[in-house]
PDB file of N, CA and C in Angstrom:
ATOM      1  N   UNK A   1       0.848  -1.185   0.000  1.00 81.00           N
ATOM      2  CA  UNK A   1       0.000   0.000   0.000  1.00 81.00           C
ATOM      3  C   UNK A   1       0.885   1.236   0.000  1.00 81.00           C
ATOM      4  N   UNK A   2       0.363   2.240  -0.674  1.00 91.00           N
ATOM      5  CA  UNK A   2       1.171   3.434  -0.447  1.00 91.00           C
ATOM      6  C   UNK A   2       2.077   3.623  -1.659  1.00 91.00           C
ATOM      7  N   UNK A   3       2.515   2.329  -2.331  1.00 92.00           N
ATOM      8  CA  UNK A   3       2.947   2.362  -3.460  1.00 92.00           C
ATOM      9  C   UNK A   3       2.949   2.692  -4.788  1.00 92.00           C
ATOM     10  N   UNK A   4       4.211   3.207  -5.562  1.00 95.00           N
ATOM     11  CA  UNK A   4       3.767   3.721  -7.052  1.00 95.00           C
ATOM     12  C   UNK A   4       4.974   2.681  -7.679  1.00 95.00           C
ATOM     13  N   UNK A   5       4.592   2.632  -8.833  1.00 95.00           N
ATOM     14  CA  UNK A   5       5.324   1.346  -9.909  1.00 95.00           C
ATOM     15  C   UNK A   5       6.578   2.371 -10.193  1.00 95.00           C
ATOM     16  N   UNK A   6       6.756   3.476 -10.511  1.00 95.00           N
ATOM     17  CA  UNK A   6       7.852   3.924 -10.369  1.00 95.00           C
ATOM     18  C   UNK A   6       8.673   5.196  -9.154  1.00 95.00           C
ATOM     19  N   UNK A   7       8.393   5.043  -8.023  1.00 94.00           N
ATOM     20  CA  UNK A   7       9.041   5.836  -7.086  1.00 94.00           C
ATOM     21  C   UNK A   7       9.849   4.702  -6.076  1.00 94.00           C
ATOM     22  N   UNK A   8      10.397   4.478  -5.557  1.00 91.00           N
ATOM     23  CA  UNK A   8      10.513   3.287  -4.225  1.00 91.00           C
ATOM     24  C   UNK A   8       9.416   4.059  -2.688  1.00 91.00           C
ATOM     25  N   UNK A   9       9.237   2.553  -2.739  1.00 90.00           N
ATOM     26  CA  UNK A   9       8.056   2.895  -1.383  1.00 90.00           C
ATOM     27  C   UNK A   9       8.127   3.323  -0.041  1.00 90.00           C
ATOM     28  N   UNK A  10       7.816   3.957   0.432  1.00 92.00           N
ATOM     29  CA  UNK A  10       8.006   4.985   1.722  1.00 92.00           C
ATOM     30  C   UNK A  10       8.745   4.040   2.775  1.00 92.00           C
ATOM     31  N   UNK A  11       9.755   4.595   3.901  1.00 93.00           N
ATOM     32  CA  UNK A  11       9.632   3.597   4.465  1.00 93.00           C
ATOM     33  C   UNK A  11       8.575   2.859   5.808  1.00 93.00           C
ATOM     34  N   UNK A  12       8.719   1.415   5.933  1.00 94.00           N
ATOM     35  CA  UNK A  12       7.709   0.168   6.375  1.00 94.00           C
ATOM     36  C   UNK A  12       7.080   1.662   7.647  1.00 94.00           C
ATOM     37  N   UNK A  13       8.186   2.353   8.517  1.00 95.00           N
ATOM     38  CA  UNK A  13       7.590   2.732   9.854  1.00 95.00           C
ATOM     39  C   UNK A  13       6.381   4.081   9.331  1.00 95.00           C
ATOM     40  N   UNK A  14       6.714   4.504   8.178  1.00 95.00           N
ATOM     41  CA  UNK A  14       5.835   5.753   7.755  1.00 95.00           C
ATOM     42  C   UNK A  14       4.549   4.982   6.924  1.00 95.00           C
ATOM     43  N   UNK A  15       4.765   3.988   6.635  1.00 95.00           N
ATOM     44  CA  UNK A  15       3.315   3.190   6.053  1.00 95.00           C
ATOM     45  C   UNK A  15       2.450   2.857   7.319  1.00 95.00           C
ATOM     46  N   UNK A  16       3.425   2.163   8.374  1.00 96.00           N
ATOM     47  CA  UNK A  16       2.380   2.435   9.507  1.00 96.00           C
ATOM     48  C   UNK A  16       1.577   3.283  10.085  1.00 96.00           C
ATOM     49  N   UNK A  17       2.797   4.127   9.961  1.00 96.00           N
ATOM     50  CA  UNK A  17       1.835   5.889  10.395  1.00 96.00           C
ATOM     51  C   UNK A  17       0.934   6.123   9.518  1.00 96.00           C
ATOM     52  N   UNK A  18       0.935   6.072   8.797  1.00 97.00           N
ATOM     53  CA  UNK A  18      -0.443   6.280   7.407  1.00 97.00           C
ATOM     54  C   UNK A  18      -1.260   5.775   7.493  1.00 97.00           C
ATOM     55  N   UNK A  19      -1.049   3.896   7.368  1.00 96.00           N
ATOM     56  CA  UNK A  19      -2.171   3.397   7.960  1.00 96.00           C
ATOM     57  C   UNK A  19      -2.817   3.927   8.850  1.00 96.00           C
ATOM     58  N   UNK A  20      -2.253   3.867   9.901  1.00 97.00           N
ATOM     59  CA  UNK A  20      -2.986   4.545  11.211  1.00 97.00           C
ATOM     60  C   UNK A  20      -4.102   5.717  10.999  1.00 97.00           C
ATOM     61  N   UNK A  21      -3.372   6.638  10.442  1.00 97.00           N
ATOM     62  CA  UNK A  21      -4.102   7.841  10.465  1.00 97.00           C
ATOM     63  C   UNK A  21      -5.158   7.611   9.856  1.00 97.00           C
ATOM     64  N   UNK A  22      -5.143   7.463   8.033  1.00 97.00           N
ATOM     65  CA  UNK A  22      -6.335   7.094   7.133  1.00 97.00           C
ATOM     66  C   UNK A  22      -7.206   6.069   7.250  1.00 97.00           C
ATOM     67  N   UNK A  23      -6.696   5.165   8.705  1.00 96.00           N
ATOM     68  CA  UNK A  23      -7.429   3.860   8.941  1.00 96.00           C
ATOM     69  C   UNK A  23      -8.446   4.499  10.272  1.00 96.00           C
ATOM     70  N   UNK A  24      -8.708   6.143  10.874  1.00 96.00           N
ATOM     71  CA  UNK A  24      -9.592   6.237  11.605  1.00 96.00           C
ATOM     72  C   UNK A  24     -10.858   6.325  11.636  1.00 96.00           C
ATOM     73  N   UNK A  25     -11.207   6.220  12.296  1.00 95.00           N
ATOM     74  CA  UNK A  25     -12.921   5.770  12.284  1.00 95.00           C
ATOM     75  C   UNK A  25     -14.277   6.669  12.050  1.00 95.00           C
ATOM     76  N   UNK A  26     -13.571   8.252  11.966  1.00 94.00           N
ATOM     77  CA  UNK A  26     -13.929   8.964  12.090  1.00 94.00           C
ATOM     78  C   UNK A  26     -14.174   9.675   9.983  1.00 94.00           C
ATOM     79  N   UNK A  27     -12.978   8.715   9.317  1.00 93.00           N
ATOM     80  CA  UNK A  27     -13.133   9.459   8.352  1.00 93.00           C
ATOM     81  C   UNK A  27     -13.842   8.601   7.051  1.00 93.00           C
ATOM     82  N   UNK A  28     -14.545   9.449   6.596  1.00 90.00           N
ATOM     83  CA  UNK A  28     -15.319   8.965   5.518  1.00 90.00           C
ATOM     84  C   UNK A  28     -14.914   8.677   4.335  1.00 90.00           C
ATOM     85  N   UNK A  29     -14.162   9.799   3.646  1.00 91.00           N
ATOM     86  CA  UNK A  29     -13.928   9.539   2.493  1.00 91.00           C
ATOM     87  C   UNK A  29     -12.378   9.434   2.535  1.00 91.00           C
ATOM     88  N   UNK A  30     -11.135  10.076   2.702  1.00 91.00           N
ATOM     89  CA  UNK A  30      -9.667  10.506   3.030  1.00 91.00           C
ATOM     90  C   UNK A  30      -9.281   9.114   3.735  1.00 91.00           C
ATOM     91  N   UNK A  31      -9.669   8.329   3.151  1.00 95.00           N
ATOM     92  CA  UNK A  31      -8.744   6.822   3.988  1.00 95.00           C
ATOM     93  C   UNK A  31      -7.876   6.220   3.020  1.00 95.00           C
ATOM     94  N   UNK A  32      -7.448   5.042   3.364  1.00 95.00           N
ATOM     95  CA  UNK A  32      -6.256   4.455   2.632  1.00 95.00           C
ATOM     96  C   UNK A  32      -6.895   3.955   1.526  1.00 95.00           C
ATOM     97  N   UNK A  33      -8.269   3.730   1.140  1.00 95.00           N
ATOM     98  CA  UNK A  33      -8.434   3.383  -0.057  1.00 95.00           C
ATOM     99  C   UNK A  33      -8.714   4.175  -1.054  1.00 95.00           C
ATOM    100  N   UNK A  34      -9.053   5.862  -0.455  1.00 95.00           N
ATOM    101  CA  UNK A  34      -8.796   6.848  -1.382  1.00 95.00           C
ATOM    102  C   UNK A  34      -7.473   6.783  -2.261  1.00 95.00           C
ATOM    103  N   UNK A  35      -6.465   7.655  -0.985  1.00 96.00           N
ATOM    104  CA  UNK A  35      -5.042   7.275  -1.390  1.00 96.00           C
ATOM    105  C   UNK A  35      -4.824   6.793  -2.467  1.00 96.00           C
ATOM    106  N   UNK A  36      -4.709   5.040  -1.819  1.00 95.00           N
ATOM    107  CA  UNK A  36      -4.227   3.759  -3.033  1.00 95.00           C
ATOM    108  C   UNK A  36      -5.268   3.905  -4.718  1.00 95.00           C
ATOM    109  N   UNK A  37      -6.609   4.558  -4.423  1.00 96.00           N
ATOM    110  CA  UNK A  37      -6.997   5.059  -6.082  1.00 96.00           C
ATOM    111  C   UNK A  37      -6.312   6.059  -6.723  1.00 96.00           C
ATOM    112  N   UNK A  38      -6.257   7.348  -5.700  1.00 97.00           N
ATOM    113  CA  UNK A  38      -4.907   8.294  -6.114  1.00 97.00           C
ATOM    114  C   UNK A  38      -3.703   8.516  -6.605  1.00 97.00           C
ATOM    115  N   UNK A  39      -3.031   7.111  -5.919  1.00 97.00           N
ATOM    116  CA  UNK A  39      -1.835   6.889  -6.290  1.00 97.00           C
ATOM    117  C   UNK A  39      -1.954   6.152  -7.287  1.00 97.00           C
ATOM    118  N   UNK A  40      -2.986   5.254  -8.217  1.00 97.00           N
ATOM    119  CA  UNK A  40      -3.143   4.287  -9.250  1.00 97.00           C
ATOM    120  C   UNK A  40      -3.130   5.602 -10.025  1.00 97.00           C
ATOM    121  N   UNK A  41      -4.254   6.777  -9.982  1.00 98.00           N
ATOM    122  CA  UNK A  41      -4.032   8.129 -11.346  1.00 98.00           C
ATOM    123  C   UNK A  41      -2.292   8.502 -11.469  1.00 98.00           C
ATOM    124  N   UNK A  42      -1.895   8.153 -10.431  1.00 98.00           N
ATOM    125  CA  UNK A  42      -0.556   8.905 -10.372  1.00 98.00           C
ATOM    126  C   UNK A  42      -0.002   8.277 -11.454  1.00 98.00           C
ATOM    127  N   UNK A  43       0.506   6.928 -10.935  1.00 98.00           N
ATOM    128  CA  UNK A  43       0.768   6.246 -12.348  1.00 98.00           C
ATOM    129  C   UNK A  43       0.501   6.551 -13.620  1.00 98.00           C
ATOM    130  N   UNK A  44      -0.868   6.060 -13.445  1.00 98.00           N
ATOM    131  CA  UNK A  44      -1.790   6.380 -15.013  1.00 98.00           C
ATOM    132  C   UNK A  44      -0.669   7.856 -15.375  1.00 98.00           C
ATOM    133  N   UNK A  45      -1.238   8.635 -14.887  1.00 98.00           N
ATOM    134  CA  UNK A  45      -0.444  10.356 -15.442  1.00 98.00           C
ATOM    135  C   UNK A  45       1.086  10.231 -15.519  1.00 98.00           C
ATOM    136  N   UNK A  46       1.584   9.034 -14.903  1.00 97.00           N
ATOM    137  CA  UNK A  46       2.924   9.353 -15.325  1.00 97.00           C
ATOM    138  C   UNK A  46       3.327   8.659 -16.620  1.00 97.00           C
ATOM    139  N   UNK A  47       2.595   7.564 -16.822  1.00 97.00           N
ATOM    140  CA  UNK A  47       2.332   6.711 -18.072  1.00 97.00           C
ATOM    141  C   UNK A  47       2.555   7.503 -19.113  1.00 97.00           C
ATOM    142  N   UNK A  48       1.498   8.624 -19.218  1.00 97.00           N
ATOM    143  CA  UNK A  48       0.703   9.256 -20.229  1.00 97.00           C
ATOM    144  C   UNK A  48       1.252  10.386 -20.531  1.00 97.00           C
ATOM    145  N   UNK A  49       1.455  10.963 -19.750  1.00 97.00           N
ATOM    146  CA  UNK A  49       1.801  12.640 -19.427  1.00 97.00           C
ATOM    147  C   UNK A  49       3.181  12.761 -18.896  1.00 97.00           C
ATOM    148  N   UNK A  50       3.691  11.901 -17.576  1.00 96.00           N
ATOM    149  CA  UNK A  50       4.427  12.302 -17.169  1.00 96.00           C
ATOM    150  C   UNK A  50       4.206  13.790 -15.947  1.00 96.00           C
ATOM    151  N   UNK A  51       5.311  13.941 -15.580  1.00 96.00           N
ATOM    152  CA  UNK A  51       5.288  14.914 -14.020  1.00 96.00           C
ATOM    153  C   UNK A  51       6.579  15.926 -14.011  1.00 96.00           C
ATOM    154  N   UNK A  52       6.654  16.479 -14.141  1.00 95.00           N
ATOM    155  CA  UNK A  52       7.305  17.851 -13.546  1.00 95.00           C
ATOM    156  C   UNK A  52       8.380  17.628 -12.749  1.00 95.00           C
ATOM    157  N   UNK A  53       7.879  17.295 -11.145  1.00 93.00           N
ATOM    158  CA  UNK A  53       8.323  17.478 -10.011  1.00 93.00           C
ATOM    159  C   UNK A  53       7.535  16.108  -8.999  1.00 93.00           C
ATOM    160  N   UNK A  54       7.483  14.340  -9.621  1.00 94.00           N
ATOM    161  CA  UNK A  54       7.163  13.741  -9.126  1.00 94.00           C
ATOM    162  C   UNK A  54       6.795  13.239  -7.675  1.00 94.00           C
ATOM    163  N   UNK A  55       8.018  13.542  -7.432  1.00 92.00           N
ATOM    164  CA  UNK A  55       7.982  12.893  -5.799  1.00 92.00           C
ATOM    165  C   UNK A  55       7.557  13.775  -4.886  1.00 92.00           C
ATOM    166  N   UNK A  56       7.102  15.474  -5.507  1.00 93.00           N
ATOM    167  CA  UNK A  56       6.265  16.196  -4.641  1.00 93.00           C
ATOM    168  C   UNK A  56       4.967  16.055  -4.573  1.00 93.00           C
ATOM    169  N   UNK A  57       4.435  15.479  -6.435  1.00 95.00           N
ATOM    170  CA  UNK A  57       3.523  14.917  -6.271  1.00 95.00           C
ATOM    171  C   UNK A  57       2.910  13.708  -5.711  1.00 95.00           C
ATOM    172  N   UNK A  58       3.563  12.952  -5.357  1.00 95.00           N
ATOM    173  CA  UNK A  58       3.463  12.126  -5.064  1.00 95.00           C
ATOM    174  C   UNK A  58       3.727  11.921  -3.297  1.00 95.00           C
ATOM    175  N   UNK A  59       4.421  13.281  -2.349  1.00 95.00           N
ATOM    176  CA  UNK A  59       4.316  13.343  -0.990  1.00 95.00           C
ATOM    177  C   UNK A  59       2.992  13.790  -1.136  1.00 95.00           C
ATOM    178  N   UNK A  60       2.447  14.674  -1.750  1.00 95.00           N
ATOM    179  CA  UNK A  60       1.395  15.477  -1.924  1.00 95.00           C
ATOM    180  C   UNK A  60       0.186  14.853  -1.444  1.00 95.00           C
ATOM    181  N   UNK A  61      -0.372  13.254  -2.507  1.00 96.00           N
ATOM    182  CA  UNK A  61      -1.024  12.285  -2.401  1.00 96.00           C
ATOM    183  C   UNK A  61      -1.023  11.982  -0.922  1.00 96.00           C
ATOM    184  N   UNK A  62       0.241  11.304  -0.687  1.00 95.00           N
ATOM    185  CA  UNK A  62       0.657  10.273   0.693  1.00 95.00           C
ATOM    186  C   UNK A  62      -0.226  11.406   1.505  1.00 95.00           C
ATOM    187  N   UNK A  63       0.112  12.226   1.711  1.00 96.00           N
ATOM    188  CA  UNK A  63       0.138  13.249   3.047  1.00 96.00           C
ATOM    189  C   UNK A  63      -1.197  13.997   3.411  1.00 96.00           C
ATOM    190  N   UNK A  64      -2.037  13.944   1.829  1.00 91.00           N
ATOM    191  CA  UNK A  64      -2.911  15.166   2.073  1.00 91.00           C
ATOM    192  C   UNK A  64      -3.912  14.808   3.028  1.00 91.00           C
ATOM    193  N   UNK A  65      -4.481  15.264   3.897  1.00 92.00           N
ATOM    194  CA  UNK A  65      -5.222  14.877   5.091  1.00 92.00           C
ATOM    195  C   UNK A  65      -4.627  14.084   5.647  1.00 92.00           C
ATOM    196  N   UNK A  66      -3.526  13.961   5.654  1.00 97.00           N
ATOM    197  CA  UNK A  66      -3.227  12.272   6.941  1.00 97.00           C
ATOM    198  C   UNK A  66      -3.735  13.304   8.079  1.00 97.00           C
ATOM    199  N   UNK A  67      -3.413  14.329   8.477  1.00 96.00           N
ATOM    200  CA  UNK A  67      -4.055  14.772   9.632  1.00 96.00           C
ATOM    201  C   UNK A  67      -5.657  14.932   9.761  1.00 96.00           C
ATOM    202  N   UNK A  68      -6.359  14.633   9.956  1.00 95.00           N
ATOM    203  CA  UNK A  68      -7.370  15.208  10.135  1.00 95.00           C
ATOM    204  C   UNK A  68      -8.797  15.008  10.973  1.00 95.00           C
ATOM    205  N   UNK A  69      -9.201  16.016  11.525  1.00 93.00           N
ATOM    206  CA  UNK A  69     -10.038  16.366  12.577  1.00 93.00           C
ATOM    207  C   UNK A  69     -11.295  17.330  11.970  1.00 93.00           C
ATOM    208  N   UNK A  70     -12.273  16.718  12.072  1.00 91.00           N
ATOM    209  CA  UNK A  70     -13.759  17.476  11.569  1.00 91.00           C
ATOM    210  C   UNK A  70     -13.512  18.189  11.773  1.00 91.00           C
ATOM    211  N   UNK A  71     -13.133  19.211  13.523  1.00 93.00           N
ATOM    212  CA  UNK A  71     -13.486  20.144  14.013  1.00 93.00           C
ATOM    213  C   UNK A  71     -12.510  21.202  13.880  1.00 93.00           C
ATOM    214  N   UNK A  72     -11.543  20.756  13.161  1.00 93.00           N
ATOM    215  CA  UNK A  72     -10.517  21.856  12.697  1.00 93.00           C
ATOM    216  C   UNK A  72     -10.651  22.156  11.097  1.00 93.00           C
ATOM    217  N   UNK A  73      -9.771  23.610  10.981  1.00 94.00           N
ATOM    218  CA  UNK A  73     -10.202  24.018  10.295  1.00 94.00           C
ATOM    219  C   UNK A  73      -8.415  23.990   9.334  1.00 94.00           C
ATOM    220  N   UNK A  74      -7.038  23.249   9.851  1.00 95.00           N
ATOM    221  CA  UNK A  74      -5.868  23.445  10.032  1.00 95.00           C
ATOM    222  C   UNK A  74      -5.747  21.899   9.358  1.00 95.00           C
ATOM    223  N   UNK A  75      -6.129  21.118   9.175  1.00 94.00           N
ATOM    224  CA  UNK A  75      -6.113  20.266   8.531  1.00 94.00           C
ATOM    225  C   UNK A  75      -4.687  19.550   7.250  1.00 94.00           C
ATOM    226  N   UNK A  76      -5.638  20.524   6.242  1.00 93.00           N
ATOM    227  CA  UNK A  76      -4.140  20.516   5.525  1.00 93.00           C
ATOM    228  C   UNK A  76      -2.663  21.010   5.944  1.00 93.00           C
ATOM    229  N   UNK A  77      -2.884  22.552   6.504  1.00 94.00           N
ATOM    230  CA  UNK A  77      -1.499  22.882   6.825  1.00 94.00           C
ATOM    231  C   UNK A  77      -1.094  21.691   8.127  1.00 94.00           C
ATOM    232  N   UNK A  78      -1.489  21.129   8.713  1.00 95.00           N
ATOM    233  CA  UNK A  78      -0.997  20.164   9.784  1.00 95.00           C
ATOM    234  C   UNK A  78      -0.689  19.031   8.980  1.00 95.00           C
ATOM    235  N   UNK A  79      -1.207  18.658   8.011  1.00 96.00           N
ATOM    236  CA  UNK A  79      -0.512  17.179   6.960  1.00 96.00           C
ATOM    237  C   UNK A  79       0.540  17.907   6.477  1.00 96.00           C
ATOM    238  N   UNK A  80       0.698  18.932   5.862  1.00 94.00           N
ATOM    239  CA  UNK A  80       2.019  19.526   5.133  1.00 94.00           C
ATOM    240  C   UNK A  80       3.139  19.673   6.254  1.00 94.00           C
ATOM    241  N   UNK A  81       2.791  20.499   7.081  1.00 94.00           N
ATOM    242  CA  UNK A  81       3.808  19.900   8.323  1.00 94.00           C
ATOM    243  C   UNK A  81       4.510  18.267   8.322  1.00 94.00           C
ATOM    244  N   UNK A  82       3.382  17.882   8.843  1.00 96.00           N
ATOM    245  CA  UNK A  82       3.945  16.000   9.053  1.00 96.00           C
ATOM    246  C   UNK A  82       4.639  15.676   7.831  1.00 96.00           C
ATOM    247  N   UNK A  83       4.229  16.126   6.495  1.00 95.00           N
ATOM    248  CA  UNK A  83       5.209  15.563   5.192  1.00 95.00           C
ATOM    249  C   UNK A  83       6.375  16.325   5.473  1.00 95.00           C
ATOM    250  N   UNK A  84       6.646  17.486   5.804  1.00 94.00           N
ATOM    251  CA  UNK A  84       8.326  17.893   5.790  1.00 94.00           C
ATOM    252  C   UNK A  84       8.653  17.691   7.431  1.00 94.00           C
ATOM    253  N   UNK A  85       8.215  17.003   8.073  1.00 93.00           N
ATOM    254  CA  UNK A  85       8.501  16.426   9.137  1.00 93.00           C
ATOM    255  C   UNK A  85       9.379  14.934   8.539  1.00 93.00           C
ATOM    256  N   UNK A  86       8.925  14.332   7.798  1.00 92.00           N
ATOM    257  CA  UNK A  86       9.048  12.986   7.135  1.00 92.00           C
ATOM    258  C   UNK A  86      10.131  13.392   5.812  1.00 92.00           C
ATOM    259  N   UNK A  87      10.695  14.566   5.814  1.00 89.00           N
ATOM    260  CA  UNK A  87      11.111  14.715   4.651  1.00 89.00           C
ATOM    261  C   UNK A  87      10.907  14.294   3.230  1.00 89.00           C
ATOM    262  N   UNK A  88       9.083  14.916   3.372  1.00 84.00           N
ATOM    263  CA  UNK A  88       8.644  14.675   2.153  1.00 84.00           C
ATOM    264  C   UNK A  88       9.385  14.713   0.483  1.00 84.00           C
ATOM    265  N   UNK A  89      10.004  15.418   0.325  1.00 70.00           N
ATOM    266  CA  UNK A  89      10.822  15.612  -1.038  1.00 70.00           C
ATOM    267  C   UNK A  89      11.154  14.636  -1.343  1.00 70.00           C
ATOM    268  N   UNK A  90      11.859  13.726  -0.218  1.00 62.00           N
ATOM    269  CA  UNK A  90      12.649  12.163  -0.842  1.00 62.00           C
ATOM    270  C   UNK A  90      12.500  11.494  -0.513  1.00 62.00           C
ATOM    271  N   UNK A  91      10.759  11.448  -1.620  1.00 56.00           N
ATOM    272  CA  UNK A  91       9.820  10.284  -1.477  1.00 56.00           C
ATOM    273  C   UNK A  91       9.592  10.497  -3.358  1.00 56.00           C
TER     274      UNK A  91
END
């Protein structure tokens, strides 16, 4: 999970953390099986099109909402945090 056919895959302890997060109970749509469809377009577009600046797109995916709380409104900027916490770039 978490994987793209051409990047190498995050490492095992940050897939856990992901799991975790996108695996809460609280969220409806922003879970790991969003993601893993997300990351299948990624592919697809890199197939086809190709990317710019891949592996930002591709922290981009991993990260977007891993934080998240209904009742906040900080959401994204708190996942963008945790990705350059994780040194998103070299992914």
């Amino acid at each position: 999970m978490f994987a793209s056919r051409h990047l190498p895959s995050p490492p095992a302890s940050l897939v856990h953390e992901l799991l975790g997060r996108y695996g809460e109970s609280h969220r409806a749509y922003h879970n790991a099986t969003h993601i893993a469809d997300v990351l299948r377009w990624f592919d697809w577009t890199w197939d086809e099109v190709g990317w710019d600046s891949p592996a930002d797109v591709y922290a981009a995916v991993l990260f977007h909402d891993a934080i998240y709380d209904p009742q906040r409104k900080v959401n994204e900027a708190r996942s963008a945090d945790l990705a350059k916490d994780h040194g998103a770039s070299d992914y």
